[in-house]
Amino acid sequence: NVLERSTGVENLSSLVARGEYLLVGGHEYRVCLDVSESIPYDESHLSLCSKDDALEPATFFSDSASSIIDELPVFILDTSLGAAKSPSTGDSFIRTVDASGFYKDTRGRLRRGDLIRIGHPDTGETFRVSTDLSRDFADSIIPLGSKDDPYTPASLSTQSL
């Protein structure tokens, strides 16, 4: 299913990253990661995928008897830092990008030692921003530390991805 903007002028694809979690009519989804032409992702449309698999298209279920629902509120997490660029199992850092794919500086919102959850907002893997000053904490790089000891490097697992 596809969400279509009914009001406003903001470009949806620049506001909401592929893979982002959405709450639509009380149901949780993700914006599809599929980049094929058949899956709309543009200024007015966001494709819905399963909350558990952002490559599996999902069907929107509503309590309304109507097949068209107007002006349904859609929520994203207000604590989302954006998307991670090409994360892989074993990486000890993430590169943050905005919905357009441009590197995103998160240092205004994060400090060394802060907790950060990667993946699902409830069940994703929890880290701390590394407190090891020899590790880069740059405009697009967040070094990952253990949640119990932020000086100790930690790496992404399948739970994060």
Coordinates of C-alpha atoms in Angstrom, one line a residue:
N1 CA 0.0 0.0 0.0
V2 CA 1.0 3.6 -0.5
L3 CA 0.5 6.7 1.6
E4 CA -0.4 9.8 -0.4
R5 CA 0.0 13.2 1.1
S6 CA -3.4 15.0 1.1
T7 CA -2.3 18.3 2.5
G8 CA 0.9 20.3 2.8
V9 CA 3.7 21.1 0.5
E10 CA 6.7 19.4 2.2
N11 CA 8.6 16.8 0.1
L12 CA 7.9 13.5 1.9
S13 CA 10.9 11.7 0.5
S14 CA 13.2 14.4 1.9
L15 CA 11.5 14.2 5.4
V16 CA 11.2 10.4 5.8
A17 CA 14.0 8.1 5.0
R18 CA 13.5 4.7 3.4
G19 CA 13.3 2.1 6.2
E20 CA 12.0 4.6 8.7
Y21 CA 9.3 3.4 11.1
L22 CA 5.9 4.9 10.8
L23 CA 2.7 4.7 12.9
V24 CA -0.3 5.0 10.6
G25 CA -3.8 4.7 12.1
G26 CA -2.3 2.9 15.2
H27 CA -0.5 0.3 13.1
E28 CA 3.3 0.2 12.7
Y29 CA 5.0 0.0 9.3
R30 CA 8.3 0.9 7.7
V31 CA 8.9 2.9 4.5
C32 CA 9.9 0.4 1.9
L33 CA 13.6 0.0 1.1
D34 CA 12.9 -1.3 -2.4
V35 CA 14.1 1.3 -4.9
S36 CA 12.3 -0.1 -8.0
E37 CA 10.1 2.1 -10.1
S38 CA 7.0 0.2 -9.1
I39 CA 7.4 1.2 -5.4
P40 CA 6.5 4.9 -5.1
Y41 CA 8.8 7.0 -2.9
D42 CA 8.6 10.7 -3.9
E43 CA 7.4 14.1 -2.8
S44 CA 3.8 12.9 -2.3
H45 CA 4.0 9.2 -1.8
L46 CA 5.5 6.7 0.7
S47 CA 5.2 2.9 0.3
L48 CA 4.3 0.8 3.3
C49 CA 6.3 -2.3 4.2
S50 CA 6.2 -4.7 7.1
K51 CA 7.5 -3.4 10.3
D52 CA 9.6 -6.5 10.5
D53 CA 10.9 -6.5 7.0
A54 CA 11.3 -3.2 5.0
L55 CA 11.5 -5.2 1.8
E56 CA 8.1 -6.9 2.3
P57 CA 5.1 -4.8 1.1
A58 CA 2.4 -4.4 3.7
T59 CA -1.3 -3.8 3.4
F60 CA -2.9 -1.0 5.4
F61 CA -5.7 -2.2 7.6
S62 CA -8.3 0.4 8.9
D63 CA -11.2 0.4 11.2
S64 CA -13.0 2.5 8.6
A65 CA -15.5 0.8 6.2
S66 CA -14.2 3.2 3.5
S67 CA -11.5 2.1 1.1
I68 CA -10.2 5.7 0.9
I69 CA -9.2 7.4 4.2
D70 CA -8.6 11.1 4.1
E71 CA -6.3 13.1 6.4
L72 CA -5.2 10.2 8.5
P73 CA -2.3 11.3 10.8
V74 CA 1.0 9.6 10.2
F75 CA 3.7 9.7 12.9
I76 CA 7.5 9.1 12.7
L77 CA 9.7 9.0 15.8
D78 CA 10.7 12.4 17.0
T79 CA 14.0 10.9 18.3
S80 CA 15.0 9.5 15.0
L81 CA 18.5 10.6 13.9
G82 CA 17.9 9.6 10.3
A83 CA 19.1 6.6 8.3
A84 CA 22.4 4.7 8.4
K85 CA 24.4 4.6 5.2
S86 CA 25.3 1.0 4.2
P87 CA 25.5 -0.5 7.7
S88 CA 27.0 -4.0 7.9
T89 CA 27.3 -6.6 10.6
G90 CA 30.6 -6.0 12.4
D91 CA 30.8 -2.3 11.8
S92 CA 31.8 -0.4 14.9
F93 CA 30.4 2.9 13.7
I94 CA 27.5 4.2 11.7
R95 CA 27.3 6.9 9.0
T96 CA 24.2 9.0 9.3
V97 CA 22.3 10.3 6.3
D98 CA 19.1 12.3 5.8
A99 CA 16.2 11.0 3.7
S100 CA 17.8 12.4 0.5
G101 CA 21.0 10.4 1.2
F102 CA 23.2 13.3 2.1
Y103 CA 25.4 12.9 5.2
K104 CA 23.8 14.2 8.3
D105 CA 25.6 15.8 11.2
T106 CA 24.1 14.4 14.5
R107 CA 26.7 16.0 16.9
G108 CA 24.1 18.7 17.8
R109 CA 21.8 16.0 19.2
L110 CA 24.4 13.5 20.5
R111 CA 27.3 13.6 22.8
R112 CA 29.9 11.0 23.7
G113 CA 28.5 8.6 26.2
D114 CA 24.8 9.0 25.0
L115 CA 22.7 6.0 24.5
I116 CA 21.7 5.2 21.0
R117 CA 19.4 2.4 19.7
I118 CA 19.9 1.1 16.2
G119 CA 17.2 -0.7 14.3
H120 CA 13.7 -1.2 15.7
P121 CA 12.9 1.6 18.3
D122 CA 11.9 -1.0 20.9
T123 CA 13.8 -4.1 20.1
G124 CA 16.9 -2.7 18.3
E125 CA 20.4 -3.0 19.6
T126 CA 21.5 -0.4 22.2
F127 CA 24.9 1.2 22.2
R128 CA 26.6 4.3 23.6
V129 CA 28.4 6.9 21.5
S130 CA 32.0 5.9 22.2
T131 CA 33.9 7.9 24.8
D132 CA 37.3 6.9 23.3
L133 CA 38.6 10.2 22.0
S134 CA 40.9 8.4 19.6
R135 CA 37.8 7.3 17.6
D136 CA 36.4 9.8 15.1
F137 CA 33.0 11.4 16.1
A138 CA 32.6 13.5 13.0
D139 CA 29.9 15.1 11.0
S140 CA 28.6 11.8 9.6
I141 CA 30.3 9.2 11.8
I142 CA 29.0 7.9 15.1
P143 CA 31.5 5.6 16.8
L144 CA 29.7 2.8 18.7
G145 CA 30.7 1.8 22.3
S146 CA 29.3 -0.8 24.6
K147 CA 26.2 0.2 26.5
D148 CA 27.9 -0.9 29.7
D149 CA 31.3 0.6 29.0
P150 CA 31.2 3.3 26.3
Y151 CA 35.0 3.3 26.0
T152 CA 34.9 -0.3 24.8
P153 CA 34.2 -0.6 21.0
A154 CA 31.0 -2.4 20.1
S155 CA 29.8 -3.5 16.7
L156 CA 26.5 -4.0 14.8
S157 CA 24.9 -7.4 14.8
T158 CA 21.9 -8.8 12.9
Q159 CA 19.7 -7.4 15.7
S160 CA 20.6 -3.9 14.6
L161 CA 20.1 -4.5 10.9

